[in-house]
């Protein structure tokens, strides 16, 4: 259950949503994408009420969700096909982007040939090629091992800084949120509220070394304490309700 959640994403801004498992982070994406209708409140895009309207966001799920019977380039152009763009034009664009994301030579391969990290790159290229301005990334690196995850974070930052799409990024990793985002919304346990909105103070372009800086560690501890305090309060409330 969401309780009075209010979020904004500016043009070209990278915003992270940070919260414990089960706090409703993915539900928010379903509301923004029009798959669910809120019992109250509304979704506004470019000044217009778009509550319940589908097809207005580019979405990258937790798993790559590539169709096994389509080649990599055919997977990448899927959103453009659905939107009615010419296939030849879309394939040309897909090949250019597959080269940029390090998948040149894999255009005609099928998903099972690619590693987990490579599949996530293909999934991200598909999201980038979608015509929608807002990209919603739902814990896209959560299933990867630590080293691959860090590589993917660095890769995502490099691509985003070159293109500056509007991004709403769901994660349960404090470090990931601080490393990637311009702003971070910290969510509570259910009923889900915004505990904190933090403007990340680190300059861009941002590099991996920032995670070792004292200021980064202090902010990490601040967010950790906020989540921990809420978790304890939530457990006490649940215990009293029994």
Coordinates of N, CA and C in Angstrom, one line a residue:
X1 N 0.8 -1.2 0.0 CA 0.0 0.0 0.0 C 0.9 1.2 0.0
X2 N 0.6 2.2 -0.9 CA 1.3 3.4 -1.0 C 0.5 4.5 -0.2
X3 N 1.2 5.3 0.5 CA 0.6 6.3 1.4 C 1.1 7.7 1.1
X4 N 0.4 8.4 0.2 CA 0.7 9.8 -0.2 C 2.1 10.0 -0.8
X5 N 2.4 9.1 -1.7 CA 3.7 9.2 -2.4 C 3.6 10.3 -3.5
X6 N 4.7 11.1 -3.5 CA 4.8 12.2 -4.5 C 6.2 12.2 -5.0
X7 N 6.4 12.0 -6.3 CA 7.7 11.9 -6.9 C 7.8 12.8 -8.2
X8 N 8.9 13.3 -8.5 CA 9.1 14.1 -9.7 C 10.4 13.7 -10.4
X9 N 10.4 13.7 -11.7 CA 11.6 13.5 -12.5 C 11.7 14.6 -13.5
X10 N 12.8 15.4 -13.5 CA 13.0 16.4 -14.4 C 13.5 15.9 -15.8
X11 N 13.5 16.8 -16.8 CA 14.0 16.4 -18.1 C 15.5 16.2 -17.9
X12 N 16.0 15.0 -18.4 CA 17.4 14.7 -18.4 C 18.0 14.4 -17.0
X13 N 17.1 14.2 -16.0 CA 17.5 13.9 -14.6 C 17.5 12.4 -14.3
X14 N 18.4 12.0 -13.5 CA 18.5 10.6 -13.1 C 18.1 10.5 -11.6
X15 N 16.9 9.9 -11.4 CA 16.3 9.8 -10.0 C 16.3 8.4 -9.6
X16 N 16.7 8.1 -8.4 CA 16.7 6.7 -7.9 C 15.6 6.6 -6.8
X17 N 15.0 5.5 -6.7 CA 14.0 5.1 -5.7 C 14.7 4.0 -4.9
X18 N 14.9 4.3 -3.6 CA 15.6 3.4 -2.7 C 14.7 2.9 -1.6
X19 N 14.6 1.6 -1.4 CA 13.7 1.2 -0.3 C 13.9 -0.3 0.0
X20 N 13.3 -0.8 1.1 CA 13.4 -2.2 1.4 C 12.6 -3.1 0.5
X21 N 12.9 -4.3 0.4 CA 12.1 -5.3 -0.4 C 10.7 -5.2 0.0
X22 N 9.8 -5.2 -0.9 CA 8.3 -5.3 -0.6 C 7.8 -3.9 -0.3
X23 N 8.5 -2.9 -0.5 CA 8.0 -1.5 -0.1 C 7.2 -0.9 -1.2
X24 N 7.0 -1.6 -2.4 CA 6.1 -1.0 -3.4 C 6.8 -0.3 -4.5
X25 N 8.2 -0.5 -4.6 CA 8.9 0.2 -5.6 C 8.5 -0.2 -7.0
X26 N 8.3 -1.5 -7.3 CA 7.9 -1.9 -8.6 C 6.4 -1.6 -8.9
X27 N 5.6 -1.5 -7.8 CA 4.2 -1.1 -8.0 C 4.2 0.3 -8.5
X28 N 5.1 1.2 -8.0 CA 5.1 2.5 -8.6 C 5.3 2.6 -10.1
X29 N 6.2 1.7 -10.6 CA 6.4 1.6 -12.0 C 5.1 1.2 -12.7
X30 N 4.4 0.2 -12.1 CA 3.2 -0.2 -12.8 C 2.1 0.9 -12.8
X31 N 2.1 1.8 -11.8 CA 1.2 2.9 -11.8 C 1.7 3.9 -12.9
X32 N 3.0 4.2 -12.9 CA 3.5 5.2 -13.8 C 3.3 4.7 -15.3
X33 N 3.4 3.4 -15.5 CA 3.3 2.8 -16.8 C 1.8 2.6 -17.2
X34 N 0.9 2.9 -16.3 CA -0.5 2.7 -16.7 C -1.0 1.3 -16.5
X35 N -0.2 0.3 -16.0 CA -0.7 -1.0 -15.8 C -1.6 -1.2 -14.6
X36 N -1.5 -0.3 -13.6 CA -2.4 -0.2 -12.5 C -2.9 1.2 -12.4
X37 N -4.1 1.2 -11.8 CA -4.8 2.5 -11.6 C -4.7 2.9 -10.1
X38 N -4.3 4.1 -9.7 CA -4.3 4.4 -8.3 C -5.7 4.6 -7.7
X39 N -5.9 4.3 -6.5 CA -7.2 4.6 -5.8 C -7.4 6.1 -5.6
X40 N -6.3 6.8 -5.5 CA -6.4 8.3 -5.5 C -5.1 8.8 -6.0
X41 N -5.1 10.1 -6.4 CA -3.9 10.7 -6.9 C -3.9 10.6 -8.4
X42 N -2.8 11.1 -9.0 CA -2.7 11.0 -10.5 C -1.3 11.0 -10.9
X43 N -1.1 10.6 -12.2 CA 0.3 10.6 -12.8 C 0.2 11.7 -13.9
X44 N 1.2 12.6 -13.8 CA 1.3 13.8 -14.7 C 2.6 13.8 -15.5
X45 N 2.5 13.9 -16.8 CA 3.6 14.0 -17.7 C 3.5 15.2 -18.6
X46 N 4.5 16.0 -18.6 CA 4.5 17.3 -19.4 C 3.3 18.1 -19.2
X47 N 2.8 18.1 -17.9 CA 1.7 19.0 -17.6 C 0.3 18.3 -17.8
X48 N 0.3 17.1 -18.4 CA -1.0 16.5 -18.7 C -1.2 15.3 -17.8
X49 N -2.5 15.1 -17.4 CA -2.8 13.9 -16.6 C -2.8 12.7 -17.5
X50 N -2.0 11.8 -17.2 CA -1.8 10.5 -18.0 C -2.1 9.3 -17.2
X51 N -2.8 9.5 -16.1 CA -3.2 8.3 -15.2 C -3.8 7.2 -16.0
X52 N -3.3 6.0 -15.9 CA -3.9 4.8 -16.5 C -3.5 4.7 -18.0
X53 N -2.7 5.6 -18.5 CA -2.4 5.6 -20.0 C -1.1 4.8 -20.2
X54 N -1.2 3.8 -21.1 CA 0.0 2.9 -21.4 C 0.8 3.5 -22.5
X55 N 2.0 3.0 -22.6 CA 2.9 3.3 -23.8 C 3.6 4.6 -23.7
X56 N 3.7 5.3 -22.5 CA 4.3 6.6 -22.4 C 5.7 6.5 -21.8
X57 N 6.1 5.3 -21.3 CA 7.5 5.2 -20.7 C 8.2 4.0 -21.4
X58 N 9.5 4.1 -21.3 CA 10.4 3.1 -21.7 C 10.8 2.3 -20.5
X59 N 10.6 0.9 -20.5 CA 10.8 0.1 -19.3 C 11.8 -0.9 -19.5
X60 N 12.7 -1.0 -18.5 CA 13.7 -2.1 -18.4 C 13.5 -2.9 -17.1
X61 N 13.1 -4.1 -17.2 CA 12.7 -4.9 -16.0 C 14.0 -5.5 -15.3
X62 N 13.7 -6.2 -14.2 CA 14.8 -6.8 -13.4 C 15.6 -7.8 -14.2
X63 N 14.8 -8.6 -15.0 CA 15.4 -9.6 -15.9 C 15.4 -9.0 -17.3
X64 N 16.4 -9.5 -18.1 CA 16.4 -8.9 -19.5 C 15.1 -9.0 -20.3
X65 N 14.4 -10.1 -20.1 CA 13.1 -10.4 -20.8 C 13.3 -10.3 -22.3
X66 N 14.4 -10.9 -22.8 CA 14.6 -10.9 -24.3 C 13.8 -12.1 -24.8
X67 N 13.2 -11.9 -26.0 CA 12.4 -13.0 -26.6 C 13.4 -14.0 -27.2
X68 N 13.4 -15.3 -26.8 CA 14.4 -16.3 -27.3 C 14.3 -16.6 -28.8
X69 N 13.2 -16.3 -29.4 CA 13.0 -16.7 -30.8 C 13.4 -15.5 -31.7
X70 N 13.8 -14.4 -31.1 CA 14.2 -13.2 -31.9 C 15.7 -13.0 -31.8
X71 N 16.3 -12.5 -32.8 CA 17.7 -12.2 -32.7 C 17.9 -11.0 -31.8
X72 N 19.2 -10.7 -31.4 CA 19.4 -9.6 -30.6 C 18.9 -8.3 -31.2
X73 N 19.2 -8.0 -32.5 CA 18.8 -6.8 -33.1 C 17.3 -6.8 -33.2
X74 N 16.6 -7.9 -33.4 CA 15.2 -7.9 -33.5 C 14.6 -7.6 -32.1
X75 N 15.2 -8.1 -31.0 CA 14.8 -7.8 -29.7 C 14.9 -6.3 -29.4
X76 N 16.0 -5.7 -29.8 CA 16.3 -4.3 -29.6 C 15.3 -3.4 -30.2
X77 N 14.8 -3.7 -31.4 CA 13.9 -2.8 -32.1 C 12.4 -3.1 -31.7
X78 N 12.1 -4.0 -30.8 CA 10.8 -4.4 -30.5 C 9.9 -3.2 -30.2
X79 N 10.3 -2.3 -29.3 CA 9.5 -1.1 -28.9 C 9.2 -0.2 -30.1
X80 N 10.2 -0.1 -31.0 CA 10.0 0.8 -32.1 C 9.0 0.1 -33.1
X81 N 9.1 -1.2 -33.2 CA 8.1 -1.9 -34.1 C 6.7 -1.7 -33.6
X82 N 6.5 -1.8 -32.3 CA 5.2 -1.7 -31.7 C 4.7 -0.2 -31.9
X83 N 5.6 0.7 -31.9 CA 5.2 2.1 -32.1 C 5.0 2.5 -33.6
X84 N 5.3 1.5 -34.5 CA 5.0 1.7 -35.9 C 6.1 2.3 -36.7
X85 N 7.4 2.3 -36.2 CA 8.5 2.9 -37.0 C 8.9 1.9 -38.1
X86 N 9.4 2.3 -39.2 CA 9.9 1.4 -40.3 C 10.9 0.5 -39.8
X87 N 10.8 -0.8 -40.2 CA 11.8 -1.8 -39.7 C 13.2 -1.5 -40.1
X88 N 13.4 -1.2 -41.4 CA 14.7 -0.9 -41.9 C 15.4 0.2 -41.2
X89 N 14.7 1.3 -40.9 CA 15.3 2.4 -40.1 C 15.6 2.0 -38.7
X90 N 14.7 1.2 -38.1 CA 15.0 0.7 -36.7 C 16.2 -0.2 -36.6
X91 N 16.3 -1.1 -37.6 CA 17.4 -2.1 -37.6 C 18.8 -1.3 -37.8
X92 N 18.8 -0.3 -38.6 CA 20.0 0.5 -38.8 C 20.4 1.1 -37.5
X93 N 19.4 1.7 -36.8 CA 19.6 2.4 -35.5 C 20.1 1.3 -34.4
X94 N 19.5 0.2 -34.5 CA 19.8 -0.9 -33.5 C 21.3 -1.3 -33.7
X95 N 21.7 -1.5 -34.9 CA 23.1 -1.9 -35.1 C 24.1 -0.8 -34.6
X96 N 23.7 0.4 -34.8 CA 24.6 1.5 -34.3 C 24.7 1.4 -32.8
X97 N 23.5 1.2 -32.1 CA 23.5 1.2 -30.7 C 24.1 -0.1 -30.1
X98 N 23.9 -1.2 -30.8 CA 24.6 -2.4 -30.3 C 26.1 -2.3 -30.3
X99 N 26.6 -1.5 -31.3 CA 28.0 -1.3 -31.4 C 28.4 -0.4 -30.2
X100 N 27.6 0.6 -29.9 CA 28.0 1.5 -28.7 C 27.9 0.8 -27.4
X101 N 27.0 -0.2 -27.2 CA 26.9 -0.9 -26.0 C 27.8 -2.1 -25.9
X102 N 28.7 -2.3 -26.9 CA 29.7 -3.4 -26.8 C 29.2 -4.7 -27.3
X103 N 28.1 -4.7 -28.2 CA 27.6 -5.9 -28.7 C 27.7 -6.0 -30.2
X104 N 28.6 -5.3 -30.8 CA 28.9 -5.4 -32.2 C 29.3 -6.9 -32.5
X105 N 28.7 -7.5 -33.5 CA 29.0 -8.8 -33.9 C 28.0 -9.8 -33.4
X106 N 27.1 -9.4 -32.5 CA 26.1 -10.2 -31.9 C 24.7 -9.9 -32.4
X107 N 24.6 -9.1 -33.4 CA 23.3 -8.6 -33.9 C 22.4 -9.8 -34.3
X108 N 23.0 -10.8 -35.0 CA 22.2 -11.9 -35.5 C 22.2 -13.1 -34.6
X109 N 22.8 -13.0 -33.4 CA 22.8 -14.1 -32.4 C 21.4 -14.1 -31.6
X110 N 21.2 -15.2 -30.9 CA 20.0 -15.3 -30.1 C 20.4 -15.1 -28.7
X111 N 19.4 -14.7 -27.8 CA 19.7 -14.4 -26.4 C 20.5 -15.4 -25.6
X112 N 20.3 -16.7 -25.9 CA 20.9 -17.7 -25.1 C 22.5 -17.8 -25.3
X113 N 22.9 -17.1 -26.3 CA 24.4 -17.1 -26.6 C 25.1 -16.1 -25.7
X114 N 24.3 -15.1 -25.2 CA 24.9 -14.0 -24.4 C 25.0 -14.3 -22.9
X115 N 26.0 -13.7 -22.3 CA 26.1 -13.8 -20.8 C 25.0 -12.9 -20.2
X116 N 24.8 -13.0 -18.9 CA 23.8 -12.2 -18.2 C 24.1 -10.7 -18.4
X117 N 25.3 -10.3 -18.2 CA 25.6 -8.9 -18.4 C 25.4 -8.4 -19.8
X118 N 25.7 -9.2 -20.8 CA 25.5 -8.9 -22.2 C 24.0 -8.8 -22.5
X119 N 23.2 -9.7 -21.9 CA 21.7 -9.6 -22.1 C 21.2 -8.3 -21.5
X120 N 21.7 -7.9 -20.4 CA 21.2 -6.6 -19.8 C 21.6 -5.5 -20.7
X121 N 22.7 -5.5 -21.3 CA 23.1 -4.5 -22.3 C 22.1 -4.4 -23.4
X122 N 21.8 -5.6 -23.9 CA 20.8 -5.6 -25.0 C 19.4 -5.0 -24.6
X123 N 19.1 -5.4 -23.3 CA 17.8 -4.9 -22.8 C 17.8 -3.4 -22.6
X124 N 19.0 -2.9 -22.2 CA 19.1 -1.4 -22.1 C 19.1 -0.7 -23.4
X125 N 19.7 -1.3 -24.4 CA 19.7 -0.8 -25.8 C 18.2 -0.7 -26.3
X126 N 17.5 -1.7 -26.0 CA 16.0 -1.7 -26.4 C 15.3 -0.6 -25.7
X127 N 15.6 -0.3 -24.4 CA 15.0 0.8 -23.7 C 15.4 2.1 -24.3
X128 N 16.7 2.2 -24.6 CA 17.2 3.5 -25.2 C 16.5 3.8 -26.6
X129 N 16.3 2.7 -27.3 CA 15.7 2.9 -28.7 C 14.2 3.2 -28.6
X130 N 13.6 3.0 -27.5 CA 12.2 3.3 -27.4 C 12.0 4.8 -27.5
X131 N 10.9 5.2 -28.2 CA 10.7 6.7 -28.5 C 10.4 7.5 -27.3
X132 N 10.0 6.9 -26.1 CA 9.6 7.6 -25.0 C 10.7 8.3 -24.3
X133 N 10.5 9.4 -23.7 CA 11.6 10.2 -23.0 C 12.0 9.6 -21.7
X134 N 10.9 9.2 -20.9 CA 11.2 8.7 -19.6 C 11.5 7.2 -19.6
X135 N 12.7 6.8 -19.0 CA 13.1 5.5 -18.9 C 13.0 5.0 -17.4
X136 N 12.2 3.9 -17.2 CA 12.0 3.3 -15.9 C 12.8 2.0 -15.8
X137 N 13.8 2.0 -15.0 CA 14.7 0.9 -14.8 C 14.5 0.2 -13.5
X138 N 14.0 -1.0 -13.5 CA 13.5 -1.7 -12.3 C 14.6 -2.7 -11.8
X139 N 15.5 -2.2 -10.9 CA 16.5 -3.1 -10.4 C 17.2 -3.9 -11.5
X140 N 17.7 -3.3 -12.5 CA 18.2 -4.0 -13.7 C 19.5 -4.8 -13.4
X141 N 20.2 -4.5 -12.3 CA 21.5 -5.2 -12.1 C 21.4 -6.1 -10.9
X142 N 20.2 -6.2 -10.3 CA 20.1 -7.0 -9.0 C 20.5 -8.4 -9.1
X143 N 20.3 -9.1 -10.3 CA 20.6 -10.5 -10.4 C 22.1 -10.8 -10.8
X144 N 22.9 -9.7 -11.0 CA 24.3 -9.9 -11.5 C 25.2 -10.1 -10.3
X145 N 26.3 -10.7 -10.5 CA 27.4 -10.8 -9.5 C 28.0 -9.5 -9.3
X146 N 28.7 -9.3 -8.1 CA 29.2 -8.0 -7.7 C 30.1 -7.3 -8.7
X147 N 31.0 -8.0 -9.3 CA 31.9 -7.5 -10.3 C 31.2 -7.0 -11.6
X148 N 30.3 -7.9 -12.1 CA 29.6 -7.6 -13.3 C 28.6 -6.4 -13.0
X149 N 28.1 -6.4 -11.8 CA 27.2 -5.3 -11.4 C 27.9 -3.9 -11.4
X150 N 29.1 -3.9 -10.9 CA 29.9 -2.6 -10.9 C 30.3 -2.2 -12.3
X151 N 30.6 -3.2 -13.1 CA 30.9 -2.9 -14.5 C 29.7 -2.3 -15.2
X152 N 28.5 -2.9 -15.0 CA 27.3 -2.4 -15.6 C 26.9 -1.0 -15.1
X153 N 27.2 -0.7 -13.8 CA 26.9 0.6 -13.3 C 27.8 1.7 -14.0
X154 N 29.1 1.3 -14.1 CA 30.0 2.3 -14.8 C 29.6 2.5 -16.3
X155 N 29.2 1.4 -16.9 CA 28.8 1.4 -18.3 C 27.5 2.3 -18.5
X156 N 26.5 2.1 -17.6 CA 25.3 2.8 -17.6 C 25.6 4.3 -17.4
X157 N 26.4 4.6 -16.5 CA 26.7 6.1 -16.2 C 27.3 6.7 -17.5
X158 N 28.3 6.0 -18.1 CA 28.9 6.5 -19.3 C 27.9 6.8 -20.4
X159 N 27.0 5.8 -20.6 CA 26.0 6.0 -21.7 C 25.0 7.1 -21.3
X160 N 24.6 7.1 -20.0 CA 23.6 8.1 -19.6 C 24.2 9.6 -19.7
X161 N 25.4 9.7 -19.3 CA 26.0 11.0 -19.3 C 26.2 11.5 -20.7
X162 N 26.3 10.6 -21.7 CA 26.4 11.0 -23.1 C 25.1 11.4 -23.7
X163 N 24.0 10.9 -23.1 CA 22.6 11.0 -23.8 C 21.6 11.8 -22.9
X164 N 21.8 11.7 -21.6 CA 20.9 12.4 -20.6 C 19.4 12.2 -20.9
X165 N 19.0 11.0 -20.9 CA 17.6 10.7 -20.9 C 17.1 10.8 -19.5
X166 N 15.8 11.1 -19.3 CA 15.2 11.1 -18.0 C 15.0 9.7 -17.5
X167 N 15.5 9.4 -16.3 CA 15.6 8.1 -15.8 C 15.0 8.0 -14.3
X168 N 14.2 7.0 -14.1 CA 13.7 6.7 -12.8 C 14.2 5.3 -12.5
X169 N 15.0 5.1 -11.5 CA 15.8 3.9 -11.3 C 15.5 3.3 -9.9
X170 N 14.9 2.1 -9.9 CA 14.6 1.4 -8.7 C 15.7 0.6 -8.2
X171 N 16.1 0.7 -6.9 CA 17.2 -0.2 -6.4 C 17.0 -0.4 -4.9
X172 N 17.6 -1.4 -4.4 CA 17.6 -1.6 -2.9 C 19.0 -1.4 -2.4
X173 N 19.9 -1.0 -3.3 CA 21.3 -0.8 -2.9 C 21.6 0.7 -2.7
X174 N 22.0 1.1 -1.5 CA 22.3 2.5 -1.1 C 23.5 3.0 -2.0
X175 N 24.5 2.2 -2.1 CA 25.7 2.6 -2.9 C 25.3 2.9 -4.4
X176 N 24.5 2.0 -4.9 CA 24.1 2.2 -6.3 C 23.3 3.4 -6.5
X177 N 22.4 3.7 -5.6 CA 21.6 4.9 -5.7 C 22.4 6.2 -5.6
X178 N 23.4 6.2 -4.7 CA 24.2 7.4 -4.5 C 25.2 7.6 -5.7
X179 N 25.7 6.5 -6.2 CA 26.6 6.5 -7.3 C 26.0 7.0 -8.6
X180 N 24.8 6.6 -8.9 CA 24.2 6.8 -10.2 C 23.3 8.1 -10.2
X181 N 22.6 8.4 -9.2 CA 21.5 9.4 -9.3 C 21.9 10.8 -9.0
X182 N 21.0 11.7 -9.5 CA 21.1 13.1 -9.1 C 20.3 13.4 -7.8
X183 N 19.2 12.7 -7.7 CA 18.4 12.7 -6.5 C 18.0 11.3 -6.1
X184 N 17.7 11.1 -4.8 CA 17.3 9.8 -4.3 C 16.1 10.0 -3.4
X185 N 15.1 9.2 -3.7 CA 13.9 9.1 -2.8 C 14.0 7.9 -2.0
X186 N 14.0 8.0 -0.6 CA 14.1 6.9 0.3 C 12.6 6.5 0.7
X187 N 12.2 5.3 0.5 CA 10.9 4.8 0.8 C 10.9 4.0 2.1
X188 N 9.8 4.1 2.8 CA 9.6 3.3 4.1 C 9.0 1.9 3.8
X189 N 8.9 1.1 4.8 CA 8.1 -0.1 4.7 C 6.7 0.3 4.6
X190 N 5.8 -0.7 4.3 CA 4.4 -0.5 4.1 C 3.7 -0.1 5.4
X191 N 2.8 0.8 5.4 CA 2.3 1.6 4.2 C 3.5 2.5 3.7
X192 N 3.7 2.5 2.5 CA 4.9 3.1 1.9 C 4.8 4.7 1.8
X193 N 5.8 5.3 2.4 CA 5.8 6.8 2.4 C 7.2 7.2 2.0
X194 N 7.4 8.5 1.6 CA 8.7 9.0 1.3 C 9.4 9.4 2.6
X195 N 10.4 8.7 3.0 CA 11.1 9.0 4.3 C 12.0 10.2 4.1
X196 N 12.6 10.3 2.9 CA 13.7 11.3 2.7 C 13.8 11.5 1.2
X197 N 14.1 12.8 0.8 CA 14.5 13.1 -0.5 C 15.9 13.8 -0.4
X198 N 16.8 13.2 -1.1 CA 18.2 13.6 -1.0 C 18.8 14.0 -2.3
X199 N 19.3 15.2 -2.4 CA 20.0 15.7 -3.6 C 21.4 15.2 -3.5
X200 N 21.9 14.4 -4.4 CA 23.2 13.8 -4.4 C 24.2 14.9 -4.8
X201 N 25.2 15.2 -3.9 CA 26.1 16.4 -4.2 C 27.3 16.2 -5.1
X202 N 27.5 15.0 -5.6 CA 28.7 14.7 -6.3 C 28.6 15.2 -7.7
X203 N 29.7 15.8 -8.2 CA 29.8 16.3 -9.6 C 29.8 15.2 -10.6
X204 N 29.4 15.6 -11.8 CA 29.5 14.7 -13.0 C 30.5 15.3 -14.0
X205 N 31.1 14.4 -14.7 CA 31.0 13.0 -14.8 C 31.4 12.3 -13.5
X206 N 30.7 11.3 -13.1 CA 31.0 10.6 -11.9 C 31.8 9.3 -12.1
X207 N 32.8 9.0 -11.3 CA 33.6 7.9 -11.5 C 33.6 7.0 -10.2
X208 N 34.0 5.8 -10.4 CA 33.9 4.8 -9.3 C 34.7 5.2 -8.1
X209 N 35.7 6.0 -8.2 CA 36.5 6.4 -7.0 C 35.7 7.1 -6.0
X210 N 34.6 7.8 -6.4 CA 33.8 8.6 -5.5 C 33.2 7.8 -4.4
X211 N 33.0 6.5 -4.6 CA 32.5 5.6 -3.6 C 33.4 5.4 -2.4
X212 N 34.7 5.7 -2.6 CA 35.6 5.6 -1.5 C 35.8 6.9 -0.7
X213 N 35.2 8.0 -1.2 CA 35.3 9.3 -0.6 C 34.6 9.3 0.8
X214 N 35.1 10.1 1.7 CA 34.5 10.2 3.0 C 33.0 10.7 3.0
X215 N 32.8 11.7 2.1 CA 31.4 12.3 2.0 C 30.4 11.2 1.5
X216 N 30.9 10.4 0.6 CA 30.0 9.3 0.1 C 29.7 8.4 1.2
X217 N 30.7 8.0 2.0 CA 30.5 7.0 3.1 C 29.5 7.6 4.1
X218 N 29.7 8.9 4.4 CA 28.8 9.6 5.4 C 27.3 9.6 4.9
X219 N 27.1 9.9 3.6 CA 25.8 9.9 3.1 C 25.2 8.4 3.1
X220 N 26.1 7.5 2.7 CA 25.6 6.1 2.8 C 25.2 5.7 4.2
X221 N 25.9 6.1 5.2 CA 25.5 5.8 6.6 C 24.2 6.5 7.0
X222 N 24.1 7.7 6.5 CA 22.8 8.5 6.8 C 21.6 7.8 6.2
X223 N 21.7 7.3 5.0 CA 20.6 6.6 4.4 C 20.4 5.3 5.1
X224 N 21.4 4.6 5.4 CA 21.3 3.3 6.1 C 20.6 3.5 7.4
X225 N 21.0 4.5 8.2 CA 20.4 4.7 9.5 C 18.9 5.0 9.3
X226 N 18.5 5.8 8.3 CA 17.1 6.1 8.0 C 16.3 4.9 7.7
X227 N 16.9 4.0 6.9 CA 16.2 2.8 6.6 C 16.1 1.8 7.8
X228 N 17.2 1.7 8.5 CA 17.2 0.9 9.7 C 16.2 1.3 10.7
X229 N 16.2 2.6 11.0 CA 15.3 3.2 12.0 C 13.8 2.9 11.6
X230 N 13.5 3.1 10.3 CA 12.2 2.8 9.9 C 11.8 1.4 10.0
X231 N 12.8 0.5 9.7 CA 12.6 -1.0 9.8 C 12.2 -1.4 11.2
X232 N 13.0 -0.8 12.2 CA 12.7 -1.1 13.6 C 11.3 -0.6 14.0
X233 N 11.0 0.7 13.6 CA 9.7 1.2 13.9 C 8.6 0.4 13.3
X234 N 8.8 0.0 12.1 CA 7.8 -0.9 11.4 C 7.6 -2.2 12.2
X235 N 8.7 -2.8 12.6 CA 8.6 -4.1 13.4 C 7.8 -3.9 14.7
X236 N 8.0 -2.8 15.4 CA 7.3 -2.5 16.6 C 5.9 -2.3 16.4
X237 N 5.5 -1.6 15.3 CA 4.1 -1.3 14.9 C 3.4 -2.7 14.7
X238 N 4.1 -3.5 13.9 CA 3.5 -4.8 13.6 C 3.3 -5.6 14.8
X239 N 4.3 -5.6 15.8 CA 4.2 -6.4 17.0 C 3.0 -5.9 17.9
X240 N 2.8 -4.5 17.9 CA 1.8 -4.0 18.7 C 0.4 -4.3 18.1
X241 N 0.3 -4.5 16.8 CA -0.9 -4.7 16.1 C -1.4 -6.2 16.4
X242 N -0.5 -7.1 16.7 CA -0.9 -8.5 16.9 C -1.6 -8.7 18.2

